[in-house]
Amino acid sequence: MLRTRHTFAVAAAFGMSVALGACATSTPYQSAEAPGQQFGYQSEQIAADRFRVSFSGNEVTSRETVEEYLLYRAAELTRQKGYEGFEVVREATEADIDIDTVPTVYPGWAPAWDYYGAGYGWNTYDPYLGAPFPAERITTSDRYSASAVIEMYRGRAPAGSEESFDASAVLARLGNDVEMPEG
């Protein structure tokens, strides 16, 4: 009976974690400048034809998505301002890695302690199975943010430009992959 209850508790905890994980969604392409928005894009004009553009994603937004949305925002802003292309003058992508130690506790389960002898000392074990059980697990989450300074231009790309983009081509290439917010 005890083993069955423990197995059910472990299965229920696993099911809840899968369900909660399924609820988490990637950051959609949205402005982070609105009140209450923590993730999305931001733009700041620093000269007549220069902007600082950034995009921040949540824990389930991949690095590739963050960088693509940054490029998409740069192209979108370029077209909105009446320019044809832009050059990336400076760019950076940062990862905010959060490492947590989480106690391993399941509903209806409590660790028991046992002495395993010299050299091993005291350790927790599963009282239902009688086997050693880790008292904690380590979880990590990554949040990526990317930023760039772009210089917009009309006509052809500046000579010697290594990182120049045609804004319309970027919008066309990435447009189908950009996830817009619901509603």
GROMACS .gro file of C-alpha atoms in nm:
model
  183
    1MET     CA    1   0.000   0.000   0.000
    2LEU     CA    2   0.274   0.246   0.090
    3ARG     CA    3   0.467   0.175  -0.227
    4THR     CA    4   0.153   0.229  -0.439
    5ARG     CA    5   0.081   0.562  -0.270
    6HIS     CA    6   0.441   0.672  -0.323
    7THR     CA    7   0.434   0.570  -0.691
    8PHE     CA    8   0.108   0.760  -0.739
    9ALA     CA    9   0.256   1.070  -0.570
   10VAL     CA   10   0.564   1.060  -0.792
   11ALA     CA   11   0.346   1.014  -1.104
   12ALA     CA   12   0.120   1.303  -0.999
   13ALA     CA   13   0.418   1.533  -0.939
   14PHE     CA   14   0.566   1.441  -1.277
   15GLY     CA   15   0.233   1.499  -1.450
   16MET     CA   16   0.198   1.842  -1.288
   17SER     CA   17   0.550   1.942  -1.395
   18VAL     CA   18   0.480   1.835  -1.755
   19ALA     CA   19   0.150   2.025  -1.755
   20LEU     CA   20   0.312   2.339  -1.616
   21GLY     CA   21   0.595   2.312  -1.867
   22ALA     CA   22   0.345   2.288  -2.150
   23CYS     CA   23   0.184   2.614  -2.037
   24ALA     CA   24   0.509   2.807  -2.073
   25THR     CA   25   0.536   2.966  -2.416
   26SER     CA   26   0.808   3.146  -2.600
   27THR     CA   27   0.807   3.526  -2.599
   28PRO     CA   28   0.602   3.648  -2.895
   29TYR     CA   29   0.718   3.937  -3.114
   30GLN     CA   30   0.588   4.228  -2.909
   31SER     CA   31   0.693   4.561  -2.768
   32ALA     CA   32   0.848   4.554  -2.421
   33GLU     CA   33   0.790   4.929  -2.389
   34ALA     CA   34   0.427   4.887  -2.279
   35PRO     CA   35   0.359   4.898  -1.904
   36GLY     CA   36   0.388   4.555  -1.747
   37GLN     CA   37   0.582   4.403  -2.040
   38GLN     CA   38   0.914   4.256  -1.940
   39PHE     CA   39   0.999   4.067  -2.258
   40GLY     CA   40   0.999   4.176  -2.622
   41TYR     CA   41   1.166   4.447  -2.830
   42GLN     CA   42   1.275   4.800  -2.750
   43SER     CA   43   1.406   5.072  -2.980
   44GLU     CA   44   1.589   5.394  -2.902
   45GLN     CA   45   1.692   5.660  -3.154
   46ILE     CA   46   2.049   5.775  -3.096
   47ALA     CA   47   2.101   5.979  -3.417
   48ALA     CA   48   1.896   6.074  -3.723
   49ASP     CA   49   1.970   5.741  -3.893
   50ARG     CA   50   2.095   5.533  -3.596
   51PHE     CA   51   1.895   5.325  -3.350
   52ARG     CA   52   1.970   5.093  -3.063
   53VAL     CA   53   1.742   4.791  -3.094
   54SER     CA   54   1.705   4.509  -2.843
   55PHE     CA   55   1.497   4.198  -2.784
   56SER     CA   56   1.465   4.006  -2.456
   57GLY     CA   57   1.314   3.660  -2.433
   58ASN     CA   58   1.179   3.458  -2.143
   59GLU     CA   59   1.313   3.122  -2.018
   60VAL     CA   60   1.160   2.924  -2.305
   61THR     CA   61   1.265   3.157  -2.588
   62SER     CA   62   1.569   3.018  -2.770
   63ARG     CA   63   1.877   3.220  -2.850
   64GLU     CA   64   1.806   3.181  -3.222
   65THR     CA   65   1.455   3.323  -3.180
   66VAL     CA   66   1.583   3.621  -2.981
   67GLU     CA   67   1.842   3.700  -3.249
   68GLU     CA   68   1.592   3.656  -3.535
   69TYR     CA   69   1.337   3.883  -3.365
   70LEU     CA   70   1.609   4.146  -3.314
   71LEU     CA   71   1.691   4.134  -3.685
   72TYR     CA   72   1.320   4.145  -3.773
   73ARG     CA   73   1.270   4.451  -3.549
   74ALA     CA   74   1.567   4.626  -3.709
   75ALA     CA   75   1.421   4.564  -4.057
   76GLU     CA   76   1.071   4.668  -3.950
   77LEU     CA   77   1.199   4.991  -3.793
   78THR     CA   78   1.410   5.065  -4.101
   79ARG     CA   79   1.104   5.043  -4.327
   80GLN     CA   80   0.891   5.246  -4.082
   81LYS     CA   81   1.148   5.528  -4.093
   82GLY     CA   82   1.150   5.533  -4.474
   83TYR     CA   83   1.490   5.366  -4.529
   84GLU     CA   84   1.569   5.069  -4.752
   85GLY     CA   85   1.844   4.895  -4.561
   86PHE     CA   86   2.047   4.894  -4.244
   87GLU     CA   87   2.396   4.810  -4.132
   88VAL     CA   88   2.466   4.645  -3.797
   89VAL     CA   89   2.734   4.863  -3.640
   90ARG     CA   90   2.758   4.681  -3.307
   91GLU     CA   91   2.578   4.376  -3.168
   92ALA     CA   92   2.578   4.155  -2.860
   93THR     CA   93   2.383   3.860  -2.726
   94GLU     CA   94   2.380   3.785  -2.356
   95ALA     CA   95   2.260   3.484  -2.159
   96ASP     CA   96   2.121   3.519  -1.809
   97ILE     CA   97   2.166   3.172  -1.663
   98ASP     CA   98   1.979   3.099  -1.341
   99ILE     CA   99   2.089   2.792  -1.144
  100ASP     CA  100   1.862   2.679  -0.861
  101THR     CA  101   1.891   2.397  -0.612
  102VAL     CA  102   1.543   2.262  -0.552
  103PRO     CA  103   1.455   2.023  -0.268
  104THR     CA  104   1.328   1.691  -0.397
  105VAL     CA  105   0.990   1.663  -0.227
  106TYR     CA  106   0.683   1.490  -0.361
  107PRO     CA  107   0.331   1.513  -0.217
  108GLY     CA  108   0.298   1.262   0.068
  109TRP     CA  109   0.675   1.194   0.077
  110ALA     CA  110   0.922   1.297   0.341
  111PRO     CA  111   1.290   1.205   0.344
  112ALA     CA  112   1.431   0.983   0.613
  113TRP     CA  113   1.790   0.988   0.732
  114ASP     CA  114   2.019   0.690   0.772
  115TYR     CA  115   2.385   0.642   0.863
  116TYR     CA  116   2.571   0.466   0.581
  117GLY     CA  117   2.896   0.405   0.768
  118ALA     CA  118   3.239   0.561   0.790
  119GLY     CA  119   3.328   0.760   0.482
  120TYR     CA  120   2.965   0.789   0.373
  121GLY     CA  121   2.800   0.953   0.673
  122TRP     CA  122   2.437   1.045   0.694
  123ASN     CA  123   2.221   1.062   0.385
  124THR     CA  124   1.855   1.078   0.295
  125TYR     CA  125   1.675   0.776   0.162
  126ASP     CA  126   1.330   0.697   0.034
  127PRO     CA  127   1.151   0.545   0.335
  128TYR     CA  128   0.914   0.349   0.107
  129LEU     CA  129   1.182   0.189  -0.109
  130GLY     CA  130   1.466   0.198   0.145
  131ALA     CA  131   1.708   0.327  -0.118
  132PRO     CA  132   1.923   0.641  -0.104
  133PHE     CA  133   1.738   0.934  -0.253
  134PRO     CA  134   1.887   1.270  -0.353
  135ALA     CA  135   1.775   1.546  -0.118
  136GLU     CA  136   1.785   1.807  -0.395
  137ARG     CA  137   1.815   1.854  -0.767
  138ILE     CA  138   1.966   2.133  -0.971
  139THR     CA  139   1.758   2.320  -1.228
  140THR     CA  140   1.879   2.577  -1.478
  141SER     CA  141   1.700   2.831  -1.691
  142ASP     CA  142   1.845   3.055  -1.958
  143ARG     CA  143   1.708   3.388  -2.073
  144TYR     CA  144   1.864   3.549  -2.377
  145SER     CA  145   1.870   3.913  -2.477
  146ALA     CA  146   2.025   4.060  -2.790
  147SER     CA  147   2.100   4.420  -2.879
  148ALA     CA  148   2.241   4.602  -3.178
  149VAL     CA  149   2.317   4.951  -3.297
  150ILE     CA  150   2.200   4.988  -3.655
  151GLU     CA  151   2.264   5.260  -3.911
  152MET     CA  152   1.995   5.297  -4.176
  153TYR     CA  153   2.058   5.391  -4.538
  154ARG     CA  154   1.877   5.458  -4.865
  155GLY     CA  155   1.987   5.301  -5.192
  156ARG     CA  156   2.289   5.076  -5.197
  157ALA     CA  157   2.473   4.948  -4.893
  158PRO     CA  158   2.773   5.159  -4.785
  159ALA     CA  159   3.103   5.048  -4.940
  160GLY     CA  160   3.297   4.807  -4.719
  161SER     CA  161   2.991   4.720  -4.514
  162GLU     CA  162   3.009   4.361  -4.385
  163GLU     CA  163   2.682   4.346  -4.193
  164SER     CA  164   2.431   4.526  -4.416
  165PHE     CA  165   2.078   4.403  -4.483
  166ASP     CA  166   1.800   4.488  -4.723
  167ALA     CA  167   1.506   4.552  -4.487
  168SER     CA  168   1.237   4.422  -4.723
  169ALA     CA  169   1.431   4.099  -4.782
  170VAL     CA  170   1.469   4.040  -4.407
  171LEU     CA  171   1.098   4.099  -4.348
  172ALA     CA  172   1.007   3.859  -4.628
  173ARG     CA  173   1.252   3.590  -4.516
  174LEU     CA  174   1.164   3.596  -4.144
  175GLY     CA  175   0.801   3.706  -4.161
  176ASN     CA  176   0.646   3.358  -4.159
  177ASP     CA  177   0.853   3.250  -3.857
  178VAL     CA  178   0.765   3.548  -3.637
  179GLU     CA  179   0.509   3.461  -3.370
  180MET     CA  180   0.281   3.757  -3.303
  181PRO     CA  181   0.101   3.791  -2.968
  182GLU     CA  182  -0.250   3.650  -2.939
  183GLY     CA  183  -0.543   3.885  -2.930
   0.00000   0.00000   0.00000
